[in-house]
Amino acid sequence: MHKRSVTPLLVLAAALLAAPLACTQAPADPLKGATSQPPPVDLLEGATWSYSTDDGKTFSAEGPTVDPGEKVVIVAAAKFDVADPAPIAGLTLTTGLSPQVATDLSLNGKPFAPPLKEMTYREIPGVDPALLVSGPNVLTMTFGIMNGHDEARPLPPMTTTLIALKGENVAFQTGPALGYFDAEHFTVTCRTNVPIAVTLRARPIDAKGAAEILVASDKALMHRVKVKRAQGVDAYEFRLEAAFGKAVTTTDWLMAPRWSDVTDGTMRFAAAADSRTIPHQWRAVSLAIAAAKPQLLVFAGDMVTAGRSDWEWDEQYFGPAKEMLATVPTYAVIGNHEEEAPVYPELFYTPTPDGRGKNWSQQVGDVLLIGIVGHTSFAPGTDNHKWLERTLAESKAKFIFLFNHYPGWSSRGTTALNEQGVPRDKITHQSRTILMPLLEKYNATAYVAGHHHYYERSEPAAGVTSIITGGAGAPMSSRSQPDLTNNPHSKGVVSRLHFCLFEVSGDTCTMKVITPDGEVFDTRTWQAREVK
């Protein structure tokens, strides 16, 4: 049972707003293999509703009228008929209430809940069709409302829907998205709109005699697949397949990342952060990243506005960037707007033992990449500090980049010093007094962050470049000049949509900062570090 909250009377779920997309030529849609199918059926169309305000003891066909200032717990029951539930692959419930309203749900007397605790849903996917019976069925919803008006108000008509998805309606709702890769593996995540098993089919390219690889996930909404390459085979194309009965849904064939592309002395990787809130701006940036053809992208947090609002992951992050995410492996770093959402580690595959770790490191070619959770403690003596120092100390990579959502040096006022000369913000204090000195100790190349919605490059005397790349689509800052009081090391601030592209060749790494329309407005070149 969920702890009930109350919602002001007449507050219903907001309509989904489709954000406009940038008019940029897009790569192929990874889902173009899916064919158009008849729309699914709403089982509650024509349902008979009744209401109770005494915990289900008595019901009335009329919705209750709530007096001013009164709080009422309502049990709403919908009676509907189902001829045969067998062809139904899954059910999706939209309550018609605000997503923040805790609602106790049952179908034919059997309770059910949303897929993940601590997430809120506009649409609740994965309702088990086994709860249905042939003939009459009853959906029950229990929720609280409060009348904040000066006069009595009736409960508005219920707008609840219960969508029956058949095999032909099965779809890949989120992804496919490429995760980390190495010499032996590549990884893919996705989410389907019904609980179903998904098979990844990988076929080798230009490898005579090599067999296809099939990797199946369990029946679920979230799918995480790690593919082991055959010995001596580096190049694969793959697609995802989901079957229910005779109906099969597939993605198009996509190219898997090749390890040989990053081990020949050259490498190209991108960095970006803060895509949240304005989907069409993130789409424009993501298309530009895809066009640059990096071997991977490190994304430094704040993908969505509110990480525990499930719908935002598709509307604000995965949907607008679906072409890029299906073709460019993404290494994710968590920010504050992700809100430690339980869906986050399910949607990204990091270079950690189970793929869900949020502090991670991997040497890719001549570059050591490190991603950390910057709002957790890295104080000396903590496991985090020990892990980070060990990772830095053991590295022989020519270049080291640490990615943290939170910057060390910034012109934004939140990084200002107090009377004792210490950053007021605890996370900034940790970045400057613990993280940056560790990077300096081991001669790292750069510290890359987001959080502040502009681009800023800082060059402290100790030699580790500090970069803020918070321009992937979120509302841009109005700042146009550095604040040298807060950040005496700043080389300039630019408040424009952008991403960073790093190109490694031999002993040189060059960064270009690029707008969606291809303008380069900053560059920086580093030489291979001296290993201490």
Short mmCIF file of C-alpha atoms in Angstrom, two decimals:
data_model
loop_
_atom_site.label_atom_id
_atom_site.label_comp_id
_atom_site.label_asym_id
_atom_site.label_seq_id
_atom_site.Cartn_x
_atom_site.Cartn_y
_atom_site.Cartn_z
CA MET A 1 0.00 0.00 0.00
CA HIS A 2 1.22 3.48 -0.83
CA LYS A 3 1.07 6.31 1.65
CA ARG A 4 -1.77 8.43 0.35
CA SER A 5 -1.41 12.08 -0.47
CA VAL A 6 -4.26 14.39 -1.35
CA THR A 7 -4.63 16.45 -4.48
CA PRO A 8 -6.66 19.63 -4.98
CA LEU A 9 -10.03 18.86 -6.51
CA LEU A 10 -10.16 19.04 -10.29
CA VAL A 11 -6.40 18.62 -10.69
CA LEU A 12 -5.84 16.02 -13.39
CA ALA A 13 -2.71 14.83 -15.16
CA ALA A 14 -1.24 17.40 -17.51
CA ALA A 15 -1.44 16.64 -21.21
CA LEU A 16 1.79 15.43 -22.81
CA LEU A 17 3.36 18.19 -24.84
CA ALA A 18 5.42 17.19 -27.85
CA ALA A 19 8.42 19.50 -28.06
CA PRO A 20 9.37 20.75 -31.51
CA LEU A 21 12.42 19.13 -33.04
CA ALA A 22 15.37 20.87 -34.63
CA CYS A 23 15.27 21.02 -38.42
CA THR A 24 18.61 19.21 -38.71
CA GLN A 25 19.12 16.21 -40.97
CA ALA A 26 18.85 13.19 -38.67
CA PRO A 27 20.65 9.86 -38.92
CA ALA A 28 18.53 6.80 -39.57
CA ASP A 29 15.83 6.11 -37.00
CA PRO A 30 16.91 3.02 -35.04
CA LEU A 31 13.26 1.92 -34.83
CA LYS A 32 12.44 2.19 -38.52
CA GLY A 33 12.29 -1.61 -38.68
CA ALA A 34 9.04 -1.45 -36.70
CA THR A 35 5.88 -1.44 -38.80
CA SER A 36 2.70 0.54 -38.25
CA GLN A 37 0.00 -1.42 -36.44
CA PRO A 38 -3.64 -0.87 -35.46
CA PRO A 39 -3.98 1.22 -32.29
CA PRO A 40 -4.48 -0.66 -29.03
CA VAL A 41 -7.85 -0.83 -27.27
CA ASP A 42 -8.89 1.03 -24.10
CA LEU A 43 -10.61 -1.58 -21.94
CA LEU A 44 -12.30 1.16 -19.90
CA GLU A 45 -14.12 2.69 -22.84
CA GLY A 46 -17.77 2.38 -21.83
CA ALA A 47 -16.90 1.20 -18.31
CA THR A 48 -19.37 1.76 -15.46
CA TRP A 49 -17.95 3.83 -12.58
CA SER A 50 -19.05 3.86 -8.95
CA TYR A 51 -17.64 5.67 -5.91
CA SER A 52 -17.27 5.12 -2.19
CA THR A 53 -16.24 7.49 0.61
CA ASP A 54 -16.55 4.91 3.41
CA ASP A 55 -13.60 2.66 2.49
CA GLY A 56 -15.59 0.60 0.02
CA LYS A 57 -18.50 -0.35 2.26
CA THR A 58 -21.08 1.34 0.03
CA PHE A 59 -20.90 2.65 -3.53
CA SER A 60 -22.82 5.23 -5.53
CA ALA A 61 -23.00 5.84 -9.26
CA GLU A 62 -22.57 9.56 -8.57
CA GLY A 63 -19.19 11.00 -7.74
CA PRO A 64 -19.03 12.64 -4.30
CA THR A 65 -19.36 16.37 -3.71
CA VAL A 66 -16.61 17.69 -1.46
CA ASP A 67 -17.21 20.63 0.88
CA PRO A 68 -14.77 23.56 1.10
CA GLY A 69 -11.58 22.62 2.97
CA GLU A 70 -12.67 18.98 3.25
CA LYS A 71 -10.31 16.07 2.63
CA VAL A 72 -11.91 12.88 1.35
CA VAL A 73 -10.53 9.43 0.54
CA ILE A 74 -12.33 8.04 -2.48
CA VAL A 75 -12.56 4.48 -3.74
CA ALA A 76 -13.38 4.60 -7.46
CA ALA A 77 -14.35 1.33 -9.13
CA ALA A 78 -14.68 0.73 -12.88
CA LYS A 79 -16.56 -2.34 -14.13
CA PHE A 80 -15.74 -3.52 -17.65
CA ASP A 81 -15.86 -6.69 -19.74
CA VAL A 82 -13.04 -8.59 -21.46
CA ALA A 83 -13.94 -11.31 -23.94
CA ASP A 84 -10.55 -13.06 -23.97
CA PRO A 85 -7.42 -11.76 -22.18
CA ALA A 86 -5.08 -14.33 -23.77
CA PRO A 87 -3.96 -12.15 -26.74
CA ILE A 88 -3.05 -9.26 -24.42
CA ALA A 89 0.72 -8.84 -23.95
CA GLY A 90 0.52 -6.07 -21.35
CA LEU A 91 -1.61 -3.34 -19.84
CA THR A 92 -0.86 0.36 -19.41
CA LEU A 93 -2.88 2.35 -16.88
CA THR A 94 -3.35 6.12 -16.92
CA THR A 95 -5.21 7.10 -13.76
CA GLY A 96 -6.21 10.58 -14.90
CA LEU A 97 -4.95 11.96 -11.59
CA SER A 98 -1.84 14.02 -10.97
CA PRO A 99 1.22 11.71 -11.12
CA GLN A 100 2.17 12.89 -7.62
CA VAL A 101 -1.03 11.47 -6.09
CA ALA A 102 -0.35 8.18 -4.31
CA THR A 103 -3.03 5.77 -5.44
CA ASP A 104 -3.73 2.24 -4.24
CA LEU A 105 -4.58 0.08 -7.24
CA SER A 106 -6.18 -3.32 -7.67
CA LEU A 107 -7.58 -5.36 -10.52
CA ASN A 108 -10.21 -7.93 -9.62
CA GLY A 109 -9.23 -7.59 -5.97
CA LYS A 110 -5.52 -8.20 -6.58
CA PRO A 111 -3.27 -5.21 -5.80
CA PHE A 112 -0.62 -3.99 -8.21
CA ALA A 113 1.88 -1.13 -8.18
CA PRO A 114 4.00 0.91 -10.61
CA PRO A 115 7.23 -0.76 -11.80
CA LEU A 116 9.69 1.12 -9.57
CA LYS A 117 9.19 2.53 -6.11
CA GLU A 118 10.10 6.20 -5.66
CA MET A 119 9.27 6.93 -9.32
CA THR A 120 6.15 8.81 -10.44
CA TYR A 121 4.29 7.86 -13.61
CA ARG A 122 1.87 9.54 -15.97
CA GLU A 123 1.29 6.14 -17.50
CA ILE A 124 1.83 2.99 -15.44
CA PRO A 125 3.26 0.31 -17.75
CA GLY A 126 3.65 -3.38 -17.17
CA VAL A 127 0.32 -4.11 -15.48
CA ASP A 128 0.05 -7.90 -15.60
CA PRO A 129 -2.70 -9.06 -18.01
CA ALA A 130 -2.93 -12.26 -15.95
CA LEU A 131 -4.97 -10.16 -13.48
CA LEU A 132 -7.75 -10.03 -16.07
CA VAL A 133 -10.48 -12.64 -16.38
CA SER A 134 -12.83 -13.52 -19.20
CA GLY A 135 -16.08 -11.67 -18.59
CA PRO A 136 -16.67 -8.95 -15.96
CA ASN A 137 -13.62 -7.22 -14.42
CA VAL A 138 -13.24 -4.48 -11.79
CA LEU A 139 -10.45 -1.89 -11.56
CA THR A 140 -10.30 -0.13 -8.19
CA MET A 141 -8.39 3.06 -7.37
CA THR A 142 -8.18 4.56 -3.87
CA PHE A 143 -6.90 8.12 -3.54
CA GLY A 144 -7.34 11.29 -1.50
CA ILE A 145 -8.61 14.67 -2.67
CA MET A 146 -9.02 18.04 -1.00
CA ASN A 147 -11.34 20.88 -1.98
CA GLY A 148 -9.35 24.11 -1.78
CA HIS A 149 -12.19 26.24 -3.15
CA ASP A 150 -14.71 28.41 -1.31
CA GLU A 151 -17.70 26.37 -2.45
CA ALA A 152 -18.58 22.69 -2.65
CA ARG A 153 -17.27 20.94 -5.75
CA PRO A 154 -18.21 17.59 -7.30
CA LEU A 155 -15.58 15.06 -8.30
CA PRO A 156 -15.06 15.49 -12.05
CA PRO A 157 -15.69 12.53 -14.38
CA MET A 158 -12.91 9.96 -14.34
CA THR A 159 -10.62 10.02 -17.38
CA THR A 160 -8.82 6.78 -16.53
CA THR A 161 -7.66 4.52 -19.36
CA LEU A 162 -6.49 0.90 -19.30
CA ILE A 163 -4.81 0.17 -22.61
CA ALA A 164 -4.59 -3.45 -23.75
CA LEU A 165 -1.42 -3.99 -25.79
CA LYS A 166 -1.35 -7.02 -28.05
CA GLY A 167 1.66 -8.55 -29.77
CA GLU A 168 1.44 -6.14 -32.68
CA ASN A 169 1.53 -3.20 -30.23
CA VAL A 170 4.79 -4.23 -28.54
CA ALA A 171 7.34 -1.43 -28.94
CA PHE A 172 10.78 -0.33 -27.83
CA GLN A 173 9.81 2.63 -25.68
CA THR A 174 13.34 3.70 -24.71
CA GLY A 175 16.49 3.06 -26.70
CA PRO A 176 18.26 1.06 -27.92
CA ALA A 177 21.15 2.90 -26.29
CA LEU A 178 24.78 1.83 -26.51
CA GLY A 179 26.74 1.72 -23.25
CA TYR A 180 30.38 1.06 -22.47
CA PHE A 181 32.45 -1.22 -24.69
CA ASP A 182 35.88 -2.84 -24.58
CA ALA A 183 38.00 -5.34 -26.49
CA GLU A 184 35.71 -8.24 -25.63
CA HIS A 185 32.25 -6.73 -25.19
CA PHE A 186 29.69 -4.15 -26.17
CA THR A 187 26.57 -3.28 -24.19
CA VAL A 188 23.04 -2.15 -24.99
CA THR A 189 20.09 -1.02 -22.87
CA CYS A 190 16.46 -0.50 -23.80
CA ARG A 191 12.96 -0.42 -22.35
CA THR A 192 9.87 -2.06 -23.83
CA ASN A 193 6.27 -0.94 -23.31
CA VAL A 194 5.26 -4.37 -21.95
CA PRO A 195 7.14 -6.93 -19.87
CA ILE A 196 8.64 -9.20 -22.52
CA ALA A 197 11.87 -11.05 -23.30
CA VAL A 198 14.18 -9.26 -25.72
CA THR A 199 16.81 -10.92 -27.89
CA LEU A 200 19.85 -9.09 -29.22
CA ARG A 201 20.98 -10.60 -32.52
CA ALA A 202 24.56 -9.70 -33.49
CA ARG A 203 26.03 -10.77 -36.80
CA PRO A 204 29.71 -10.39 -37.66
CA ILE A 205 30.86 -8.20 -40.52
CA ASP A 206 33.63 -9.40 -42.84
CA ALA A 207 34.41 -12.42 -40.67
CA LYS A 208 34.02 -15.60 -42.69
CA GLY A 209 32.78 -18.56 -40.70
CA ALA A 210 31.88 -16.53 -37.62
CA ALA A 211 28.44 -17.30 -36.25
CA GLU A 212 25.66 -14.97 -35.21
CA ILE A 213 25.43 -14.22 -31.51
CA LEU A 214 22.08 -14.31 -29.73
CA VAL A 215 21.75 -12.87 -26.23
CA ALA A 216 18.34 -12.97 -24.55
CA SER A 217 17.15 -10.87 -21.63
CA ASP A 218 14.56 -11.99 -19.11
CA LYS A 219 10.92 -11.00 -19.39
CA ALA A 220 10.88 -7.43 -18.08
CA LEU A 221 10.33 -3.79 -19.00
CA MET A 222 14.02 -2.86 -18.64
CA HIS A 223 16.63 -4.77 -20.64
CA ARG A 224 20.40 -4.73 -20.23
CA VAL A 225 22.48 -6.81 -22.63
CA LYS A 226 26.22 -7.44 -22.58
CA VAL A 227 27.50 -9.11 -25.74
CA LYS A 228 30.77 -11.04 -25.75
CA ARG A 229 32.51 -10.82 -29.09
CA ALA A 230 33.80 -13.99 -30.72
CA GLN A 231 37.57 -14.35 -30.58
CA GLY A 232 39.17 -12.37 -33.38
CA VAL A 233 35.91 -10.68 -34.41
CA ASP A 234 35.64 -6.94 -33.76
CA ALA A 235 32.97 -5.69 -36.18
CA TYR A 236 29.30 -6.51 -35.63
CA GLU A 237 25.94 -5.16 -36.54
CA PHE A 238 23.02 -5.87 -34.25
CA ARG A 239 19.32 -5.48 -33.78
CA LEU A 240 16.84 -6.06 -30.96
CA GLU A 241 13.88 -8.42 -31.30
CA ALA A 242 10.80 -8.85 -29.10
CA ALA A 243 8.24 -11.56 -29.89
CA PHE A 244 4.76 -12.18 -28.50
CA GLY A 245 2.93 -15.02 -30.19
CA LYS A 246 3.42 -14.65 -33.93
CA ALA A 247 4.11 -10.91 -33.72
CA VAL A 248 7.78 -9.85 -33.75
CA THR A 249 8.96 -6.27 -33.17
CA THR A 250 12.50 -5.39 -34.22
CA THR A 251 14.77 -2.40 -34.42
CA ASP A 252 16.73 -1.68 -37.56
CA TRP A 253 20.22 -3.12 -37.89
CA LEU A 254 22.74 -0.92 -36.06
CA MET A 255 26.54 -0.87 -35.94
CA ALA A 256 28.18 -2.04 -32.72
CA PRO A 257 31.24 -0.07 -31.55
CA ARG A 258 34.58 -1.48 -32.66
CA TRP A 259 37.46 -1.60 -30.21
CA SER A 260 39.97 -1.38 -33.05
CA ASP A 261 38.76 2.17 -33.70
CA VAL A 262 40.29 3.38 -30.42
CA THR A 263 43.48 1.30 -30.27
CA ASP A 264 45.33 2.48 -33.36
CA GLY A 265 46.83 5.58 -31.72
CA THR A 266 43.89 7.80 -32.64
CA MET A 267 40.62 8.37 -30.84
CA ARG A 268 37.74 10.81 -30.89
CA PHE A 269 35.37 11.26 -27.95
CA ALA A 270 32.76 13.84 -27.05
CA ALA A 271 31.67 15.40 -23.77
CA ALA A 272 28.44 17.19 -22.94
CA ALA A 273 26.22 17.96 -19.96
CA ASP A 274 22.90 19.53 -18.95
CA SER A 275 20.43 18.58 -21.67
CA ARG A 276 17.35 18.84 -19.46
CA THR A 277 14.10 20.75 -19.91
CA ILE A 278 14.19 21.87 -23.57
CA PRO A 279 14.07 18.72 -25.74
CA HIS A 280 14.43 20.36 -29.16
CA GLN A 281 17.69 22.04 -28.07
CA TRP A 282 19.10 18.73 -26.85
CA ARG A 283 18.03 17.13 -30.12
CA ALA A 284 20.00 19.72 -32.07
CA VAL A 285 23.11 19.12 -29.94
CA SER A 286 22.75 15.33 -30.13
CA LEU A 287 22.50 15.39 -33.92
CA ALA A 288 25.66 17.49 -34.07
CA ILE A 289 27.45 15.02 -31.80
CA ALA A 290 26.36 12.11 -34.00
CA ALA A 291 27.55 13.96 -37.10
CA ALA A 292 31.01 14.40 -35.52
CA LYS A 293 31.27 10.57 -35.31
CA PRO A 294 33.00 10.22 -31.93
CA GLN A 295 33.83 6.73 -30.70
CA LEU A 296 32.01 7.54 -27.45
CA LEU A 297 30.28 10.29 -25.48
CA VAL A 298 30.72 11.06 -21.79
CA PHE A 299 27.61 12.83 -20.51
CA ALA A 300 28.21 14.71 -17.25
CA GLY A 301 24.74 14.78 -15.74
CA ASP A 302 21.41 16.61 -15.64
CA MET A 303 19.72 14.72 -18.45
CA VAL A 304 16.21 15.49 -17.19
CA THR A 305 14.52 18.10 -15.01
CA ALA A 306 13.24 15.68 -12.37
CA GLY A 307 14.75 12.20 -12.45
CA ARG A 308 11.95 10.58 -10.48
CA SER A 309 9.35 11.65 -13.06
CA ASP A 310 9.50 8.59 -15.29
CA TRP A 311 8.11 10.21 -18.44
CA GLU A 312 10.89 12.80 -18.54
CA TRP A 313 13.50 10.20 -19.44
CA ASP A 314 11.81 9.58 -22.78
CA GLU A 315 10.54 13.12 -23.39
CA GLN A 316 13.68 15.03 -22.41
CA TYR A 317 16.63 12.69 -22.96
CA PHE A 318 16.24 9.39 -24.81
CA GLY A 319 13.54 10.44 -27.27
CA PRO A 320 15.16 13.61 -28.66
CA ALA A 321 18.56 11.90 -28.96
CA LYS A 322 17.43 8.43 -30.05
CA GLU A 323 19.54 8.36 -33.23
CA MET A 324 22.72 9.40 -31.45
CA LEU A 325 22.23 7.12 -28.45
CA ALA A 326 21.75 4.13 -30.76
CA THR A 327 25.03 4.78 -32.56
CA VAL A 328 27.38 6.49 -30.07
CA PRO A 329 28.24 4.61 -26.84
CA THR A 330 27.37 6.79 -23.85
CA TYR A 331 29.25 6.81 -20.54
CA ALA A 332 26.92 8.41 -18.00
CA VAL A 333 27.77 10.58 -14.98
CA ILE A 334 24.95 11.37 -12.56
CA GLY A 335 23.98 14.95 -11.67
CA ASN A 336 21.65 16.52 -9.15
CA HIS A 337 18.56 16.59 -11.39
CA GLU A 338 18.66 12.81 -11.77
CA GLU A 339 17.59 12.77 -8.09
CA GLU A 340 19.22 9.36 -7.55
CA ALA A 341 16.23 7.95 -9.44
CA PRO A 342 16.05 4.14 -9.35
CA VAL A 343 15.51 4.07 -13.12
CA TYR A 344 18.91 5.72 -13.76
CA PRO A 345 21.17 2.68 -13.24
CA GLU A 346 18.79 0.55 -15.32
CA LEU A 347 19.03 2.77 -18.39
CA PHE A 348 22.83 3.15 -18.54
CA TYR A 349 25.59 0.53 -18.73
CA THR A 350 28.86 1.66 -17.17
CA PRO A 351 32.31 -0.03 -17.05
CA THR A 352 31.70 -1.58 -13.62
CA PRO A 353 31.18 -5.22 -12.58
CA ASP A 354 27.38 -5.18 -12.96
CA GLY A 355 27.19 -2.18 -15.27
CA ARG A 356 25.22 -0.16 -12.71
CA GLY A 357 28.09 1.44 -10.80
CA LYS A 358 28.07 5.24 -10.69
CA ASN A 359 31.78 5.69 -9.97
CA TRP A 360 33.63 4.16 -12.88
CA SER A 361 36.89 4.23 -14.82
CA GLN A 362 38.17 2.75 -18.05
CA GLN A 363 41.20 3.22 -20.24
CA VAL A 364 40.05 3.60 -23.82
CA GLY A 365 42.97 3.73 -26.20
CA ASP A 366 45.50 6.16 -24.73
CA VAL A 367 42.92 7.91 -22.54
CA LEU A 368 41.86 7.10 -18.99
CA LEU A 369 38.25 8.17 -18.46
CA ILE A 370 36.92 8.50 -14.90
CA GLY A 371 33.34 9.29 -13.92
CA ILE A 372 32.32 10.07 -10.34
CA VAL A 373 29.29 10.93 -8.22
CA GLY A 374 30.42 14.36 -7.12
CA HIS A 375 27.78 14.88 -4.43
CA THR A 376 29.13 11.93 -2.41
CA SER A 377 32.14 12.21 -0.13
CA PHE A 378 35.66 11.77 -1.47
CA ALA A 379 37.28 12.78 1.81
CA PRO A 380 40.64 11.13 2.56
CA GLY A 381 40.09 7.72 4.12
CA THR A 382 36.77 7.06 2.39
CA ASP A 383 36.40 4.18 -0.05
CA ASN A 384 35.76 6.72 -2.80
CA HIS A 385 39.04 8.51 -2.13
CA LYS A 386 41.01 5.26 -1.94
CA TRP A 387 39.49 4.04 -5.21
CA LEU A 388 40.15 7.32 -7.04
CA GLU A 389 43.74 7.65 -5.85
CA ARG A 390 44.48 4.02 -6.70
CA THR A 391 42.96 4.48 -10.16
CA LEU A 392 45.08 7.57 -10.81
CA ALA A 393 48.26 6.10 -9.35
CA GLU A 394 48.08 2.91 -11.41
CA SER A 395 47.36 4.59 -14.74
CA LYS A 396 49.96 4.68 -17.50
CA ALA A 397 47.58 6.40 -19.93
CA LYS A 398 48.86 9.35 -21.92
CA PHE A 399 45.82 11.44 -20.99
CA ILE A 400 43.50 11.41 -17.96
CA PHE A 401 40.08 13.07 -17.91
CA LEU A 402 37.89 13.11 -14.80
CA PHE A 403 34.17 13.77 -15.28
CA ASN A 404 32.05 15.11 -12.43
CA HIS A 405 28.75 16.94 -12.77
CA TYR A 406 29.92 19.62 -10.33
CA PRO A 407 32.71 22.02 -11.36
CA GLY A 408 35.69 23.00 -9.28
CA TRP A 409 36.29 26.41 -10.83
CA SER A 410 33.40 28.50 -12.11
CA SER A 411 32.33 32.13 -12.44
CA ARG A 412 28.93 31.37 -10.97
CA GLY A 413 28.28 32.90 -7.55
CA THR A 414 27.61 29.57 -5.84
CA THR A 415 31.35 28.90 -6.01
CA ALA A 416 32.19 32.13 -4.17
CA LEU A 417 34.41 32.12 -1.08
CA ASN A 418 33.30 32.89 2.46
CA GLU A 419 35.15 35.13 4.91
CA GLN A 420 37.69 32.38 5.58
CA GLY A 421 38.51 32.00 1.89
CA VAL A 422 36.71 28.64 1.62
CA PRO A 423 34.01 27.95 -1.02
CA ARG A 424 30.58 28.32 0.55
CA ASP A 425 29.27 25.35 -1.39
CA LYS A 426 30.39 22.02 0.12
CA ILE A 427 30.56 20.24 -3.22
CA THR A 428 32.69 23.03 -4.70
CA HIS A 429 34.90 22.89 -1.61
CA GLN A 430 35.43 19.16 -2.14
CA SER A 431 36.23 19.68 -5.81
CA ARG A 432 38.86 22.34 -5.11
CA THR A 433 40.45 20.94 -1.96
CA ILE A 434 40.32 17.18 -2.63
CA LEU A 435 39.62 16.29 -6.25
CA MET A 436 41.74 18.90 -8.02
CA PRO A 437 44.79 18.29 -5.80
CA LEU A 438 44.54 14.55 -6.50
CA LEU A 439 44.43 15.21 -10.22
CA GLU A 440 47.39 17.57 -9.91
CA LYS A 441 49.34 14.99 -7.91
CA TYR A 442 49.05 12.45 -10.72
CA ASN A 443 49.45 14.92 -13.58
CA ALA A 444 45.96 14.45 -15.00
CA THR A 445 44.89 16.29 -18.14
CA ALA A 446 41.54 17.88 -17.34
CA TYR A 447 38.53 17.99 -15.02
CA VAL A 448 35.28 18.15 -17.04
CA ALA A 449 31.94 19.15 -15.49
CA GLY A 450 28.51 20.62 -16.17
CA HIS A 451 25.96 21.99 -13.66
CA HIS A 452 26.37 25.60 -14.75
CA HIS A 453 24.68 26.32 -18.06
CA TYR A 454 27.51 27.78 -20.08
CA TYR A 455 30.97 26.93 -21.32
CA GLU A 456 33.97 28.00 -19.27
CA ARG A 457 37.58 26.90 -19.42
CA SER A 458 39.88 27.58 -16.48
CA GLU A 459 43.64 27.09 -16.31
CA PRO A 460 44.86 26.93 -12.69
CA ALA A 461 48.60 27.31 -12.20
CA ALA A 462 48.96 23.68 -11.09
CA GLY A 463 48.24 22.60 -14.64
CA VAL A 464 44.96 20.64 -14.64
CA THR A 465 42.49 22.31 -16.99
CA SER A 466 38.97 22.77 -15.61
CA ILE A 467 36.14 22.70 -18.17
CA ILE A 468 32.43 23.42 -17.76
CA THR A 469 30.40 22.09 -20.69
CA GLY A 470 26.85 22.77 -19.51
CA GLY A 471 25.37 23.57 -22.90
CA ALA A 472 23.62 20.42 -24.17
CA GLY A 473 20.12 21.91 -24.18
CA ALA A 474 19.12 23.20 -20.75
CA PRO A 475 18.12 26.88 -20.39
CA MET A 476 21.31 28.83 -21.00
CA SER A 477 22.79 31.25 -18.51
CA SER A 478 22.83 34.94 -19.36
CA ARG A 479 26.45 35.18 -18.23
CA SER A 480 28.80 36.43 -20.93
CA GLN A 481 31.88 37.46 -18.93
CA PRO A 482 33.95 35.59 -16.34
CA ASP A 483 33.82 36.61 -12.70
CA LEU A 484 37.50 36.81 -11.86
CA THR A 485 36.74 37.25 -8.17
CA ASN A 486 35.09 33.82 -8.01
CA ASN A 487 37.34 32.31 -10.67
CA PRO A 488 40.69 34.02 -11.24
CA HIS A 489 41.73 31.21 -13.61
CA SER A 490 38.95 31.71 -16.16
CA LYS A 491 39.82 32.07 -19.83
CA GLY A 492 36.30 33.10 -20.77
CA VAL A 493 32.60 32.26 -20.58
CA VAL A 494 30.34 31.47 -23.55
CA SER A 495 26.59 30.93 -23.02
CA ARG A 496 25.72 28.94 -26.14
CA LEU A 497 24.57 25.42 -26.92
CA HIS A 498 27.64 23.29 -27.49
CA PHE A 499 29.56 20.08 -26.92
CA CYS A 500 33.27 19.31 -26.61
CA LEU A 501 35.06 17.07 -29.10
CA PHE A 502 38.43 15.60 -28.10
CA GLU A 503 40.72 14.15 -30.77
CA VAL A 504 43.72 12.09 -29.73
CA SER A 505 46.56 11.40 -32.14
CA GLY A 506 49.80 10.00 -30.83
CA ASP A 507 51.06 12.25 -28.03
CA THR A 508 48.59 15.07 -28.69
CA CYS A 509 44.99 15.63 -27.60
CA THR A 510 43.07 18.57 -29.07
CA MET A 511 39.68 19.78 -27.85
CA LYS A 512 37.24 21.72 -30.01
CA VAL A 513 34.11 23.30 -28.53
CA ILE A 514 31.39 23.14 -31.17
CA THR A 515 27.90 24.62 -31.53
CA PRO A 516 25.06 22.62 -33.16
CA ASP A 517 25.59 24.52 -36.42
CA GLY A 518 29.28 23.58 -36.50
CA GLU A 519 30.97 26.75 -35.25
CA VAL A 520 34.13 26.14 -33.20
CA PHE A 521 34.50 28.81 -30.52
CA ASP A 522 37.31 27.42 -28.35
CA THR A 523 40.21 25.03 -28.76
CA ARG A 524 42.81 23.61 -26.39
CA THR A 525 45.67 21.19 -27.02
CA TRP A 526 47.44 19.02 -24.45
CA GLN A 527 50.59 16.97 -24.77
CA ALA A 528 50.84 13.48 -23.33
CA ARG A 529 51.38 13.65 -19.61
CA GLU A 530 54.50 12.60 -17.78
CA VAL A 531 53.61 9.60 -15.64
CA LYS A 532 54.48 10.28 -12.00
#
